[in-house]
C-alpha positions as a Markdown table, in Angstrom:
| # | Residue | x | y | z |
|---|---|---|---|---|
| 1 | Unk | 23.4 | 8.4 | 4.8 |
| 2 | Unk | 22.3 | 5.6 | 7.2 |
| 3 | Unk | 19.0 | 4.4 | 5.9 |
| 4 | Unk | 18.1 | 2.8 | 9.2 |
| 5 | Unk | 17.7 | 6.1 | 11.0 |
| 6 | Unk | 14.1 | 6.8 | 12.1 |
| 7 | Unk | 12.8 | 3.5 | 10.7 |
| 8 | Unk | 10.1 | 1.6 | 12.5 |
| 9 | Unk | 10.9 | -1.9 | 13.8 |
| 10 | Unk | 8.9 | -3.6 | 11.0 |
| 11 | Unk | 10.9 | -1.5 | 8.4 |
| 12 | Unk | 14.2 | -2.6 | 9.9 |
| 13 | Unk | 13.0 | -6.2 | 9.6 |
| 14 | Unk | 12.2 | -5.6 | 5.9 |
| 15 | Unk | 15.7 | -4.0 | 5.3 |
| 16 | Unk | 17.4 | -6.9 | 7.1 |
| 17 | Unk | 15.3 | -9.4 | 4.9 |
| 18 | Unk | 16.3 | -7.6 | 1.7 |
| 19 | Unk | 19.9 | -7.6 | 2.7 |
| 20 | Unk | 19.8 | -11.3 | 3.3 |
| 21 | Unk | 18.2 | -11.7 | -0.1 |
| 22 | Unk | 20.9 | -9.8 | -1.8 |
| 23 | Unk | 23.5 | -12.1 | -0.2 |
| 24 | Unk | 21.5 | -15.1 | -1.2 |
| 25 | Unk | 21.2 | -14.0 | -4.8 |
| 26 | Unk | 24.9 | -13.2 | -5.0 |
| 27 | Unk | 26.1 | -16.4 | -3.3 |
| 28 | Unk | 23.6 | -19.0 | -4.2 |
| 29 | Unk | 22.6 | -17.7 | -7.6 |
| 30 | Unk | 19.0 | -18.2 | -7.0 |
| 31 | Unk | 15.8 | -16.0 | -7.3 |
| 32 | Unk | 14.2 | -14.7 | -4.1 |
| 33 | Unk | 10.8 | -13.1 | -3.5 |
| 34 | Unk | 9.4 | -11.0 | -0.6 |
| 35 | Unk | 5.8 | -11.2 | 0.5 |
| 36 | Unk | 3.5 | -8.3 | -0.6 |
| 37 | Unk | 4.8 | -4.8 | 0.1 |
| 38 | Unk | 2.7 | -1.7 | 0.4 |
| 39 | Unk | 3.6 | 1.5 | -1.4 |
| 40 | Unk | 5.7 | 2.9 | 1.4 |
| 41 | Unk | 7.6 | -0.4 | 1.9 |
| 42 | Unk | 8.2 | -0.5 | -1.9 |
| 43 | Unk | 9.8 | 2.9 | -1.7 |
| 44 | Unk | 11.9 | 1.9 | 1.3 |
| 45 | Unk | 13.0 | -1.3 | -0.6 |
| 46 | Unk | 13.9 | 0.8 | -3.7 |
| 47 | Unk | 16.0 | 3.2 | -1.7 |
| 48 | Unk | 17.9 | 0.3 | -0.1 |
| 49 | Unk | 18.4 | -1.6 | -3.4 |
| 50 | Unk | 19.9 | 1.6 | -4.9 |
| 51 | Unk | 22.1 | 2.1 | -1.9 |
| 52 | Unk | 23.5 | -1.4 | -2.3 |
| 53 | Unk | 23.8 | -1.0 | -6.1 |
| 54 | Unk | 21.5 | -4.1 | -6.7 |
| 55 | Unk | 19.8 | -3.6 | -10.0 |
| 56 | Unk | 18.4 | -7.0 | -11.1 |
| 57 | Unk | 14.9 | -6.9 | -9.5 |
| 58 | Unk | 11.2 | -6.5 | -10.4 |
| 59 | Unk | 8.2 | -5.3 | -8.4 |
| 60 | Unk | 5.0 | -7.1 | -9.5 |
| 61 | Unk | 1.5 | -7.4 | -7.9 |
| 62 | Unk | -0.3 | -9.6 | -10.5 |
| 63 | Unk | -1.2 | -6.8 | -12.9 |
| 64 | Unk | 0.1 | -3.5 | -14.3 |
| 65 | Unk | 0.0 | -0.6 | -11.9 |
| 66 | Unk | -0.8 | -2.7 | -8.8 |
| 67 | Unk | -0.4 | -0.8 | -5.5 |
| 68 | Unk | 0.8 | -3.8 | -3.4 |
| 69 | Unk | 3.7 | -5.7 | -5.0 |
| 70 | Unk | 6.0 | -8.6 | -4.4 |
| 71 | Unk | 9.7 | -7.8 | -4.9 |
| 72 | Unk | 11.5 | -10.4 | -7.0 |
| 73 | Unk | 15.3 | -10.4 | -6.8 |
| 74 | Unk | 17.4 | -12.1 | -9.5 |
| 75 | Unk | 21.0 | -13.2 | -9.5 |
| 76 | Unk | 23.4 | -11.4 | -11.9 |
| 77 | Unk | 23.1 | -12.5 | -15.5 |
| 78 | Unk | 19.7 | -14.2 | -14.8 |
| 79 | Unk | 16.9 | -12.6 | -17.0 |
| 80 | Unk | 14.2 | -10.9 | -15.0 |
| 81 | Unk | 10.8 | -12.5 | -15.5 |
| 82 | Unk | 7.2 | -12.2 | -14.2 |
| 83 | Unk | 6.2 | -15.7 | -15.0 |
| 84 | Unk | 7.3 | -17.3 | -11.7 |
| 85 | Unk | 6.2 | -14.7 | -9.3 |
| 86 | Unk | 4.3 | -16.5 | -6.4 |
| 87 | Unk | 1.0 | -14.7 | -7.0 |
| 88 | Unk | -2.4 | -16.1 | -7.6 |
| 89 | Unk | -5.5 | -14.1 | -8.7 |
| 90 | Unk | -8.7 | -15.3 | -7.1 |
| 91 | Unk | -12.0 | -14.3 | -8.5 |
| 92 | Unk | -15.0 | -13.8 | -6.2 |
| 93 | Unk | -18.4 | -13.7 | -7.8 |
| 94 | Unk | -21.6 | -12.8 | -6.1 |
| 95 | Unk | -25.0 | -11.3 | -6.8 |
| 96 | Unk | -24.8 | -7.8 | -8.2 |
| 97 | Unk | -27.5 | -6.6 | -5.7 |
| 98 | Unk | -25.2 | -7.5 | -2.8 |
| 99 | Unk | -22.9 | -4.7 | -1.8 |
| 100 | Unk | -19.4 | -5.7 | -0.7 |
| 101 | Unk | -16.4 | -3.4 | -0.1 |
| 102 | Unk | -12.6 | -3.7 | 0.0 |
| 103 | Unk | -12.9 | -3.7 | 3.8 |
| 104 | Unk | -15.4 | -6.6 | 3.8 |
| 105 | Unk | -12.9 | -8.8 | 1.8 |
| 106 | Unk | -9.9 | -7.7 | 3.9 |
| 107 | Unk | -11.8 | -8.3 | 7.2 |
| 108 | Unk | -13.1 | -11.7 | 6.1 |
| 109 | Unk | -9.7 | -12.9 | 5.0 |
| 110 | Unk | -7.8 | -11.6 | 8.0 |
| 111 | Unk | -10.4 | -13.0 | 10.4 |
| 112 | Unk | -9.1 | -16.4 | 9.1 |
| 113 | Unk | -5.6 | -15.6 | 10.3 |
| 114 | Unk | -4.4 | -14.6 | 6.8 |
| 115 | Unk | -1.6 | -12.1 | 7.3 |
| 116 | Unk | -1.8 | -8.8 | 5.4 |
| 117 | Unk | 1.6 | -9.5 | 3.9 |
| 118 | Unk | 0.1 | -12.5 | 2.1 |
| 119 | Unk | -2.5 | -10.3 | 0.4 |
| 120 | Unk | -2.0 | -8.0 | -2.6 |
| 121 | Unk | -4.6 | -5.7 | -4.1 |
| 122 | Unk | -8.3 | -6.2 | -3.6 |
| 123 | Unk | -10.2 | -4.9 | -6.6 |
| 124 | Unk | -14.0 | -4.8 | -6.0 |
| 125 | Unk | -16.5 | -4.1 | -8.7 |
| 126 | Unk | -20.3 | -4.8 | -9.0 |
| 127 | Unk | -20.9 | -8.5 | -8.5 |
| 128 | Unk | -17.3 | -9.5 | -8.6 |
| 129 | Unk | -13.9 | -8.9 | -7.0 |
| 130 | Unk | -10.3 | -10.0 | -7.8 |
| 131 | Unk | -8.0 | -10.6 | -4.8 |
| 132 | Unk | -4.3 | -11.2 | -5.4 |
| 133 | Unk | -2.8 | -13.6 | -2.9 |
| 134 | Unk | 0.5 | -15.3 | -2.2 |
| 135 | Unk | 0.5 | -18.8 | -3.8 |
| 136 | Unk | 0.8 | -20.6 | -0.5 |
| 137 | Unk | -2.6 | -19.4 | 0.8 |
| 138 | Unk | -4.7 | -19.8 | -2.4 |
| 139 | Unk | -5.8 | -23.4 | -1.8 |
| 140 | Unk | -7.1 | -22.8 | 1.8 |
| 141 | Unk | -9.1 | -19.8 | 0.5 |
| 142 | Unk | -10.5 | -21.8 | -2.4 |
| 143 | Unk | -11.6 | -24.6 | -0.1 |
| 144 | Unk | -12.7 | -22.8 | 3.0 |
| 145 | Unk | -14.4 | -19.5 | 1.9 |
| 146 | Unk | -17.9 | -19.4 | 0.5 |
| 147 | Unk | -19.1 | -16.2 | 2.2 |
| 148 | Unk | -17.8 | -12.7 | 2.7 |
| 149 | Unk | -19.8 | -11.5 | 5.7 |
| 150 | Unk | -23.3 | -12.7 | 5.0 |
| 151 | Unk | -22.9 | -12.7 | 1.2 |
| 152 | Unk | -22.4 | -16.0 | -0.6 |
| 153 | Unk | -19.5 | -16.0 | -3.0 |
| 154 | Unk | -18.0 | -18.4 | -5.6 |
| 155 | Unk | -14.3 | -18.4 | -5.6 |
| 156 | Unk | -12.1 | -19.6 | -8.4 |
| 157 | Unk | -8.6 | -19.0 | -9.8 |
| 158 | Unk | -8.5 | -16.4 | -12.5 |
| 159 | Unk | -5.5 | -16.9 | -14.8 |
| 160 | Unk | -6.3 | -13.8 | -16.9 |
| 161 | Unk | -7.9 | -11.3 | -14.6 |
| 162 | Unk | -9.3 | -8.1 | -16.2 |
| 163 | Unk | -8.8 | -5.3 | -13.7 |
| 164 | Unk | -11.1 | -2.3 | -13.8 |
| 165 | Unk | -10.2 | 0.1 | -11.1 |
| 166 | Unk | -12.1 | 3.3 | -10.4 |
| 167 | Unk | -10.9 | 5.8 | -7.8 |
| 168 | Unk | -13.7 | 6.3 | -5.2 |
| 169 | Unk | -13.3 | 9.2 | -2.8 |
| 170 | Unk | -15.1 | 11.8 | -0.8 |
| 171 | Unk | -14.0 | 15.4 | -0.7 |
| 172 | Unk | -13.2 | 17.3 | 2.5 |
| 173 | Unk | -13.1 | 21.1 | 2.0 |
| 174 | Unk | -12.2 | 23.8 | 4.5 |
| 175 | Unk | -9.6 | 26.4 | 5.4 |
| 176 | Unk | -6.3 | 26.0 | 7.1 |
| 177 | Unk | -3.8 | 28.5 | 8.5 |
| 178 | Unk | -0.9 | 27.0 | 6.6 |
| 179 | Unk | 0.0 | 23.9 | 4.6 |
| 180 | Unk | 1.9 | 22.4 | 7.5 |
| 181 | Unk | 1.3 | 18.7 | 8.1 |
| 182 | Unk | -0.5 | 19.3 | 11.4 |
| 183 | Unk | -3.0 | 21.7 | 9.8 |
| 184 | Unk | -3.8 | 19.3 | 6.9 |
| 185 | Unk | -4.2 | 16.3 | 9.2 |
| 186 | Unk | -6.4 | 18.3 | 11.6 |
| 187 | Unk | -8.8 | 19.1 | 8.7 |
| 188 | Unk | -8.6 | 15.6 | 7.1 |
| 189 | Unk | -9.4 | 13.8 | 10.3 |
| 190 | Unk | -11.6 | 16.4 | 11.9 |
| 191 | Unk | -9.3 | 16.6 | 14.9 |
| 192 | Unk | -8.1 | 19.5 | 16.9 |
| 193 | Unk | -4.6 | 20.8 | 15.9 |
| 194 | Unk | -3.3 | 19.6 | 19.3 |
| 195 | Unk | -4.6 | 16.0 | 18.7 |
| 196 | Unk | -3.3 | 16.0 | 15.1 |
| 197 | Unk | 0.1 | 17.0 | 16.3 |
| 198 | Unk | 0.2 | 14.3 | 18.9 |
| 199 | Unk | -0.8 | 11.7 | 16.3 |
| 200 | Unk | 2.0 | 12.9 | 13.9 |
| 201 | Unk | 4.6 | 12.8 | 16.6 |
| 202 | Unk | 3.6 | 9.4 | 18.1 |
| 203 | Unk | 2.5 | 7.4 | 15.0 |
| 204 | Unk | 3.8 | 9.4 | 12.0 |
| 205 | Unk | 2.2 | 10.1 | 8.7 |
| 206 | Unk | 3.3 | 8.6 | 5.3 |
| 207 | Unk | 3.7 | 11.5 | 2.9 |
| 208 | Unk | 4.3 | 10.2 | -0.6 |
| 209 | Unk | 5.2 | 6.9 | 1.0 |
| 210 | Unk | 7.8 | 8.4 | 3.4 |
| 211 | Unk | 7.2 | 8.5 | 7.1 |
| 212 | Unk | 7.1 | 12.0 | 8.6 |
| 213 | Unk | 6.9 | 12.8 | 12.3 |
| 214 | Unk | 7.5 | 16.6 | 11.9 |
| 215 | Unk | 4.3 | 18.7 | 12.5 |
| 216 | Unk | 5.7 | 21.6 | 10.5 |
| 217 | Unk | 6.5 | 19.5 | 7.4 |
| 218 | Unk | 5.0 | 21.5 | 4.4 |
| 219 | Unk | 2.7 | 19.7 | 2.0 |
| 220 | Unk | 2.2 | 20.6 | -1.7 |
| 221 | Unk | -0.8 | 20.3 | -4.0 |
| 222 | Unk | -1.0 | 16.7 | -5.2 |
| 223 | Unk | 0.8 | 15.2 | -2.2 |
| 224 | Unk | -0.6 | 11.9 | -0.9 |
| 225 | Unk | -0.7 | 11.0 | 2.8 |
| 226 | Unk | -1.9 | 8.2 | 4.9 |
| 227 | Unk | -2.1 | 7.1 | 8.5 |
| 228 | Unk | -2.6 | 3.5 | 9.5 |
| 229 | Unk | -6.2 | 3.1 | 10.8 |
| 230 | Unk | -7.3 | 6.4 | 9.3 |
| 231 | Unk | -7.1 | 5.9 | 5.6 |
| 232 | Unk | -5.5 | 7.5 | 2.5 |
| 233 | Unk | -5.8 | 11.1 | 1.4 |
| 234 | Unk | -4.6 | 13.6 | -1.2 |
| 235 | Unk | -4.1 | 17.3 | -0.9 |
| 236 | Unk | -6.1 | 17.7 | -4.1 |
| 237 | Unk | -6.2 | 21.5 | -4.5 |
| 238 | Unk | -5.1 | 24.8 | -2.9 |
| 239 | Unk | -7.6 | 27.4 | -3.8 |
| 240 | Unk | -6.5 | 30.9 | -2.7 |
| 241 | Unk | -7.0 | 32.7 | 0.6 |
| 242 | Unk | -9.7 | 34.2 | 2.7 |
| 243 | Unk | -9.8 | 37.8 | 3.9 |
| 244 | Unk | -8.3 | 36.6 | 7.1 |
| 245 | Unk | -5.4 | 35.0 | 5.2 |
| 246 | Unk | -6.5 | 31.4 | 5.7 |
| 247 | Unk | -6.0 | 29.0 | 2.8 |
| 248 | Unk | -8.9 | 27.3 | 1.0 |
| 249 | Unk | -8.0 | 23.6 | 0.3 |
| 250 | Unk | -9.7 | 20.4 | -0.9 |
| 251 | Unk | -8.6 | 17.0 | 0.4 |
| 252 | Unk | -9.6 | 13.7 | -1.3 |
| 253 | Unk | -10.2 | 10.8 | 1.1 |
| 254 | Unk | -10.0 | 7.5 | -0.7 |
| 255 | Unk | -12.8 | 5.0 | 0.0 |
């Protein structure tokens, strides 16, 4: 199967980059790293590595179970190691009464021309946050950032970050005529079925980290889906039918 079929331009660039890295590892016998990959890009990279029978690699985002990861590729006979991954954990501390969100941190960093590919997970808790960044941008952040929005922050390198993640979400409940992708997206985004269909066909929806453009793709309970600019969701539960044969469902929207 040709993995390049139906790929977006940025995905084709990623595959080309990984292909170059495979050649470099094999020919120069040196370790290579990508920038941070999101979950869909990670799945795409995994598929390509398997297709090329390249097995000496690791995905790492600075802590166990990170969502955004750097792909490290190692030459044959070189032991895989996490120690040299080009990732720095930055700790942001601020007053507990100040409220900051993932979006606040992401917006503040990207407004300073930091590319998303240079940023890993952003884990926000009460009065503190840990942001995983590519090594090359850690010093500018340390020296230049003392506010996130209007909130003063103290930034430092955290060599042993303690990550406490809690899933925050709102619930969307309603009925749909079927578990087709257009029906689910329509309810999740509070759009008409027609507008949901147009969005799916033109932009696509990542379902379990694979891009889908088919409006009649069937979802199952537990499937995760996301659309750039609209957020991340899960079809959390399917709860029987109404007298008119519509299906009760609950969708989680991650905050």
